[in-house]
PDB file of C-alpha atoms in Angstrom:
ATOM      1  CA  ALA A 106      79.056 189.921  85.971  1.00 97.00           C
ATOM      2  CA  VAL A 107      76.197 191.490  87.898  1.00 98.00           C
ATOM      3  CA  ALA A 108      76.287 195.125  89.015  1.00 97.00           C
ATOM      4  CA  VAL A 109      74.303 195.553  92.202  1.00 97.00           C
ATOM      5  CA  ASN A 110      72.872 198.433  94.161  1.00 97.00           C
ATOM      6  CA  PRO A 111      71.091 198.230  97.538  1.00 97.00           C
ATOM      7  CA  THR A 112      67.714 197.463  95.917  1.00 97.00           C
ATOM      8  CA  ILE A 113      69.150 194.656  93.800  1.00 98.00           C
ATOM      9  CA  VAL A 114      71.046 193.215  96.779  1.00 97.00           C
ATOM     10  CA  THR A 115      67.834 193.174  98.825  1.00 97.00           C
ATOM     11  CA  GLU A 116      65.928 191.401  96.038  1.00 98.00           C
ATOM     12  CA  LEU A 117      68.687 188.841  95.420  1.00 98.00           C
ATOM     13  CA  GLU A 118      68.869 188.084  99.131  1.00 97.00           C
ATOM     14  CA  ARG A 119      65.071 187.874  99.341  1.00 97.00           C
ATOM     15  CA  ILE A 120      64.888 185.157  96.688  1.00 97.00           C
ATOM     16  CA  GLY A 121      67.827 183.283  98.272  1.00 95.00           C
ATOM     17  CA  VAL A 122      70.534 183.590  95.606  1.00 96.00           C
ATOM     18  CA  LYS A 123      73.666 181.645  96.478  1.00 93.00           C
ATOM     19  CA  ASP A 124      76.729 180.252  94.739  1.00 91.00           C
ATOM     20  CA  CYS A 125      75.762 177.999  91.821  1.00 93.00           C
ATOM     21  CA  LYS A 126      77.793 175.111  93.287  1.00 91.00           C
ATOM     22  CA  GLN A 127      75.168 174.901  96.044  1.00 93.00           C
ATOM     23  CA  LEU A 128      72.247 174.635  93.593  1.00 93.00           C
ATOM     24  CA  SER A 129      70.705 171.938  91.443  1.00 94.00           C
ATOM     25  CA  ASP A 130      70.568 172.548  87.694  1.00 95.00           C
ATOM     26  CA  LYS A 131      66.831 173.196  87.994  1.00 97.00           C
ATOM     27  CA  LYS A 132      67.386 175.829  90.697  1.00 97.00           C
ATOM     28  CA  VAL A 133      70.167 177.435  88.639  1.00 97.00           C
ATOM     29  CA  ALA A 134      67.760 177.919  85.717  1.00 97.00           C
ATOM     30  CA  GLU A 135      65.052 179.246  88.034  1.00 97.00           C
ATOM     31  CA  PHE A 136      67.370 181.700  89.782  1.00 97.00           C
ATOM     32  CA  ALA A 137      68.999 182.798  86.510  1.00 98.00           C
ATOM     33  CA  GLY A 138      65.657 183.929  85.123  1.00 98.00           C
ATOM     34  CA  LYS A 139      64.925 185.877  88.281  1.00 98.00           C
ATOM     35  CA  ILE A 140      68.410 187.420  88.398  1.00 98.00           C
ATOM     36  CA  ARG A 141      68.073 188.601  84.805  1.00 98.00           C
ATOM     37  CA  GLN A 142      64.796 190.322  85.720  1.00 98.00           C
ATOM     38  CA  ILE A 143      66.004 191.811  89.006  1.00 98.00           C
ATOM     39  CA  ALA A 144      69.292 193.084  87.521  1.00 97.00           C
ATOM     40  CA  LEU A 145      67.795 194.037  84.156  1.00 96.00           C
ATOM     41  CA  GLY A 146      70.304 196.159  82.248  1.00 94.00           C
ATOM     42  CA  ARG A 147      72.954 195.675  84.938  1.00 97.00           C
ATOM     43  CA  TYR A 148      74.562 192.369  84.036  1.00 97.00           C
ATOM     44  CA  GLN A 149      76.736 190.963  81.270  1.00 96.00           C
ATOM     45  CA  GLU A 150      77.289 187.419  80.113  1.00 96.00           C
ATOM     46  CA  LEU A 151      80.318 186.405  78.061  1.00 95.00           C
ATOM     47  CA  ILE A 152      79.570 183.121  76.354  1.00 93.00           C
ATOM     48  CA  LEU A 153      82.494 181.245  74.865  1.00 93.00           C
ATOM     49  CA  LEU A 154      81.222 178.269  72.930  1.00 93.00           C
ATOM     50  CA  PRO A 155      83.805 175.504  72.599  1.00 94.00           C
ATOM     51  CA  ASN A 156      84.975 176.514  69.124  1.00 94.00           C
ATOM     52  CA  ARG A 157      85.752 180.086  70.262  1.00 96.00           C
ATOM     53  CA  TYR A 158      87.249 178.881  73.541  1.00 95.00           C
ATOM     54  CA  ASN A 159      89.535 176.424  71.725  1.00 95.00           C
ATOM     55  CA  SER A 160      90.628 179.104  69.277  1.00 96.00           C
ATOM     56  CA  LEU A 161      91.446 181.574  72.072  1.00 95.00           C
ATOM     57  CA  TYR A 162      93.229 178.910  74.111  1.00 95.00           C
ATOM     58  CA  ALA A 163      95.340 177.829  71.117  1.00 95.00           C
ATOM     59  CA  THR A 164      96.316 181.441  70.408  1.00 95.00           C
ATOM     60  CA  MET A 165      97.294 182.046  74.022  1.00 94.00           C
ATOM     61  CA  LYS A 166      99.214 178.776  74.214  1.00 95.00           C
ATOM     62  CA  LYS A 167     101.255 179.816  71.133  1.00 96.00           C
ATOM     63  CA  GLU A 168     102.080 183.019  73.037  1.00 95.00           C
ATOM     64  CA  GLY A 169     103.354 180.959  75.989  1.00 95.00           C
ATOM     65  CA  LYS A 170     100.262 181.645  78.085  1.00 95.00           C
ATOM     66  CA  ASN A 171      98.045 179.237  79.983  1.00 93.00           C
ATOM     67  CA  LEU A 172      94.437 178.815  81.071  1.00 93.00           C
ATOM     68  CA  ASN A 173      94.802 181.489  83.777  1.00 94.00           C
ATOM     69  CA  HIS A 174      95.523 184.043  81.049  1.00 95.00           C
ATOM     70  CA  LEU A 175      92.338 183.071  79.215  1.00 95.00           C
ATOM     71  CA  MET A 176      90.302 183.232  82.409  1.00 95.00           C
ATOM     72  CA  ALA A 177      91.805 186.632  83.248  1.00 95.00           C
ATOM     73  CA  TRP A 178      90.937 187.926  79.773  1.00 95.00           C
ATOM     74  CA  ALA A 179      87.338 186.709  80.171  1.00 96.00           C
ATOM     75  CA  HIS A 180      86.989 188.244  83.639  1.00 96.00           C
ATOM     76  CA  ALA A 181      88.401 191.561  82.449  1.00 96.00           C
ATOM     77  CA  ARG A 182      86.173 191.562  79.359  1.00 96.00           C
ATOM     78  CA  VAL A 183      82.981 191.073  81.364  1.00 96.00           C
ATOM     79  CA  ILE A 184      84.044 193.671  83.943  1.00 96.00           C
ATOM     80  CA  GLU A 185      84.669 196.183  81.146  1.00 96.00           C
ATOM     81  CA  ASP A 186      81.336 195.410  79.476  1.00 96.00           C
ATOM     82  CA  THR A 187      79.447 195.697  82.759  1.00 96.00           C
ATOM     83  CA  LEU A 188      81.071 199.016  83.604  1.00 96.00           C
ATOM     84  CA  ALA A 189      79.919 200.351  80.227  1.00 96.00           C
ATOM     85  CA  ILE A 190      76.283 199.880  81.261  1.00 96.00           C
ATOM     86  CA  ALA A 191      76.518 200.227  85.037  1.00 96.00           C
ATOM     87  CA  PRO A 192      79.435 202.388  86.208  1.00 94.00           C
ATOM     88  CA  CYS A 193      80.610 201.704  89.752  1.00 94.00           C
ATOM     89  CA  ASN A 194      83.626 202.131  92.010  1.00 95.00           C
ATOM     90  CA  PHE A 195      84.369 198.524  92.975  1.00 95.00           C
ATOM     91  CA  ALA A 196      84.448 195.140  91.281  1.00 96.00           C
ATOM     92  CA  ILE A 197      84.795 191.784  93.019  1.00 96.00           C
ATOM     93  CA  ALA A 198      86.170 188.670  91.349  1.00 95.00           C
ATOM     94  CA  ASP A 199      87.079 185.216  92.528  1.00 92.00           C
ATOM     95  CA  LYS A 200      90.830 184.917  92.967  1.00 93.00           C
ATOM     96  CA  PHE A 201      91.970 182.012  90.811  1.00 91.00           C
ATOM     97  CA  ALA A 202      95.594 183.126  90.291  1.00 92.00           C
ATOM     98  CA  ASP A 203      97.901 186.029  91.026  1.00 91.00           C
ATOM     99  CA  VAL A 204      95.887 189.267  91.130  1.00 92.00           C
ATOM    100  CA  ARG A 205      98.001 190.697  88.309  1.00 92.00           C
ATOM    101  CA  PHE A 206      96.417 188.272  85.827  1.00 92.00           C
ATOM    102  CA  ILE A 207      93.079 190.114  85.747  1.00 95.00           C
ATOM    103  CA  GLU A 208      94.525 193.536  86.553  1.00 94.00           C
ATOM    104  CA  SER A 209      96.830 193.374  83.524  1.00 93.00           C
ATOM    105  CA  LYS A 210      93.910 192.632  81.195  1.00 93.00           C
ATOM    106  CA  LEU A 211      91.713 195.517  82.347  1.00 94.00           C
ATOM    107  CA  MET A 212      91.247 198.369  79.922  1.00 93.00           C
ATOM    108  CA  THR A 213      90.137 201.977  80.359  1.00 92.00           C
ATOM    109  CA  ARG A 214      86.959 201.464  82.380  1.00 94.00           C
ATOM    110  CA  GLY A 215      88.347 198.607  84.449  1.00 93.00           C
ATOM    111  CA  ARG A 216      91.295 200.653  85.566  1.00 93.00           C
ATOM    112  CA  THR A 217      88.945 203.205  87.134  1.00 94.00           C
ATOM    113  CA  VAL A 218      87.583 200.774  89.726  1.00 95.00           C
ATOM    114  CA  VAL A 219      89.047 199.120  92.771  1.00 96.00           C
ATOM    115  CA  LEU A 220      89.249 195.443  91.854  1.00 96.00           C
ATOM    116  CA  ILE A 221      88.930 193.128  94.829  1.00 96.00           C
ATOM    117  CA  GLN A 222      90.024 189.555  94.205  1.00 96.00           C
ATOM    118  CA  LYS A 223      89.511 187.000  96.910  1.00 95.00           C
ATOM    119  CA  THR A 224      88.982 183.301  97.296  1.00 93.00           C
ATOM    120  CA  HIS A 225      85.383 182.326  97.932  1.00 93.00           C
ATOM    121  CA  ALA A 226      84.218 185.600  96.379  1.00 93.00           C
ATOM    122  CA  GLU A 227      80.903 183.869  95.698  1.00 92.00           C
ATOM    123  CA  ASN A 228      80.040 184.646  99.325  1.00 93.00           C
ATOM    124  CA  ASN A 229      79.330 188.126  97.947  1.00 96.00           C
ATOM    125  CA  ILE A 230      75.785 188.282  96.539  1.00 97.00           C
ATOM    126  CA  ALA A 231      76.881 189.927  93.271  1.00 97.00           C
ATOM    127  CA  VAL A 232      79.475 187.223  92.610  1.00 97.00           C
ATOM    128  CA  ALA A 233      76.984 184.521  93.609  1.00 97.00           C
ATOM    129  CA  ALA A 234      74.452 185.954  91.142  1.00 98.00           C
ATOM    130  CA  ALA A 235      77.126 186.064  88.425  1.00 97.00           C
ATOM    131  CA  SER A 236      78.022 182.427  89.156  1.00 97.00           C
ATOM    132  CA  VAL A 237      74.382 181.449  88.654  1.00 98.00           C
ATOM    133  CA  LEU A 238      74.216 183.267  85.306  1.00 98.00           C
ATOM    134  CA  ALA A 239      77.480 181.649  84.211  1.00 96.00           C
ATOM    135  CA  ARG A 240      76.309 178.171  85.183  1.00 96.00           C
ATOM    136  CA  ASP A 241      72.957 178.701  83.475  1.00 97.00           C
ATOM    137  CA  SER A 242      74.700 179.792  80.271  1.00 96.00           C
ATOM    138  CA  PHE A 243      76.945 176.727  80.459  1.00 95.00           C
ATOM    139  CA  LEU A 244      73.982 174.373  80.960  1.00 96.00           C
ATOM    140  CA  ARG A 245      71.999 175.957  78.115  1.00 96.00           C
ATOM    141  CA  GLY A 246      75.042 175.780  75.843  1.00 95.00           C
ATOM    142  CA  LEU A 247      75.591 172.126  76.696  1.00 94.00           C
ATOM    143  CA  ALA A 248      71.926 171.354  75.997  1.00 96.00           C
ATOM    144  CA  GLY A 249      72.140 173.217  72.683  1.00 95.00           C
ATOM    145  CA  LEU A 250      75.190 171.214  71.601  1.00 95.00           C
ATOM    146  CA  SER A 251      73.514 167.971  72.667  1.00 95.00           C
ATOM    147  CA  GLN A 252      70.447 168.865  70.599  1.00 96.00           C
ATOM    148  CA  LYS A 253      72.460 170.051  67.590  1.00 95.00           C
ATOM    149  CA  TYR A 254      74.566 166.894  67.364  1.00 94.00           C
ATOM    150  CA  GLY A 255      72.163 164.312  68.789  1.00 94.00           C
ATOM    151  CA  VAL A 256      74.601 163.280  71.533  1.00 93.00           C
ATOM    152  CA  ASP A 257      73.895 163.624  75.242  1.00 93.00           C
ATOM    153  CA  PHE A 258      76.928 165.546  76.495  1.00 92.00           C
ATOM    154  CA  PRO A 259      77.224 165.056  80.269  1.00 91.00           C
ATOM    155  CA  LYS A 260      78.817 167.611  82.564  1.00 89.00           C
ATOM    156  CA  GLY A 261      82.223 167.147  84.099  1.00 81.00           C
ATOM    157  CA  ALA A 262      84.793 164.517  83.230  1.00 77.00           C
ATOM    158  CA  GLY A 263      85.256 160.795  83.522  1.00 79.00           C
ATOM    159  CA  THR A 264      83.740 157.743  81.893  1.00 83.00           C
ATOM    160  CA  PRO A 265      80.359 159.244  80.873  1.00 87.00           C
ATOM    161  CA  VAL A 266      82.084 162.148  79.125  1.00 87.00           C
ATOM    162  CA  ALA A 267      84.608 159.864  77.411  1.00 86.00           C
ATOM    163  CA  SER A 268      81.731 157.690  76.180  1.00 90.00           C
ATOM    164  CA  ALA A 269      79.896 160.718  74.797  1.00 91.00           C
ATOM    165  CA  ILE A 270      83.065 161.893  73.048  1.00 90.00           C
ATOM    166  CA  ARG A 271      83.538 158.473  71.445  1.00 90.00           C
ATOM    167  CA  GLN A 272      79.897 158.472  70.325  1.00 93.00           C
ATOM    168  CA  PHE A 273      80.316 161.956  68.863  1.00 93.00           C
ATOM    169  CA  VAL A 274      83.499 160.948  66.995  1.00 92.00           C
ATOM    170  CA  ALA A 275      81.763 157.863  65.597  1.00 93.00           C
ATOM    171  CA  GLN A 276      78.898 160.041  64.307  1.00 94.00           C
ATOM    172  CA  GLN A 277      80.669 163.262  63.335  1.00 93.00           C
ATOM    173  CA  GLY A 278      84.414 162.562  63.150  1.00 90.00           C
ATOM    174  CA  LYS A 279      87.356 163.893  65.139  1.00 90.00           C
ATOM    175  CA  GLU A 280      87.612 167.126  63.155  1.00 91.00           C
ATOM    176  CA  LEU A 281      84.431 168.483  64.772  1.00 93.00           C
ATOM    177  CA  LEU A 282      85.562 167.847  68.379  1.00 91.00           C
ATOM    178  CA  PRO A 283      86.608 171.501  68.840  1.00 93.00           C
ATOM    179  CA  GLU A 284      82.946 172.402  68.286  1.00 94.00           C
ATOM    180  CA  VAL A 285      81.797 170.522  71.381  1.00 93.00           C
ATOM    181  CA  GLY A 286      84.479 170.621  74.058  1.00 89.00           C
ATOM    182  CA  LYS A 287      87.755 171.898  75.431  1.00 88.00           C
ATOM    183  CA  VAL A 288      90.087 169.738  73.388  1.00 87.00           C
ATOM    184  CA  HIS A 289      93.155 170.408  75.555  1.00 86.00           C
ATOM    185  CA  PHE A 290      91.509 168.564  78.469  1.00 82.00           C
ATOM    186  CA  ARG A 291      92.759 165.034  79.200  1.00 75.00           C
ATOM    187  CA  THR A 292      89.373 163.497  78.452  1.00 74.00           C
ATOM    188  CA  PHE A 293      89.679 164.667  74.845  1.00 75.00           C
ATOM    189  CA  GLU A 294      93.360 163.797  74.568  1.00 72.00           C
ATOM    190  CA  GLY A 295      92.517 160.125  75.142  1.00 69.00           C
ATOM    191  CA  VAL A 296      90.043 160.119  72.264  1.00 69.00           C
ATOM    192  CA  LEU A 297      92.248 162.174  69.946  1.00 64.00           C
TER     193      LEU A 297
END
């Protein structure tokens, strides 16, 4: 999440920040560094490495919940953490499910703001900046896992990912798969 004020908005617009889906990986890294400087002390990043993600997902699944519940928890957590350092009156989030998903996960600080959830929220400069930080964290995490295990983990799904998973299993074994990916995804189910 990125908390903006008029000065930050002007700077983000000046450098051309836009939704991460419109940027190359190189541009994401470049913009992320600039965003972290421009919004210094006014942003929060929640990084869920695969092992933590898988643990949270398994817990929620046992409770009869799904991926939307996990995403809502993560959104609410980062909103709460951002409000602790940069109080404001409004928060904007991408609408990925019923608005009650995030609203129900908000705690004390989050319940003091007006939460706006809308599709294509990344058209808002603050949400676009947050998407860049999220994508940058994902790319750095993926690179770190690739370096740690000596396997080039590609982004996305499909044949290249399945091949990387098979290579990883051959080198490390199936028991370590939760360390490198979302094991409930179909790509992993085929290997498991």
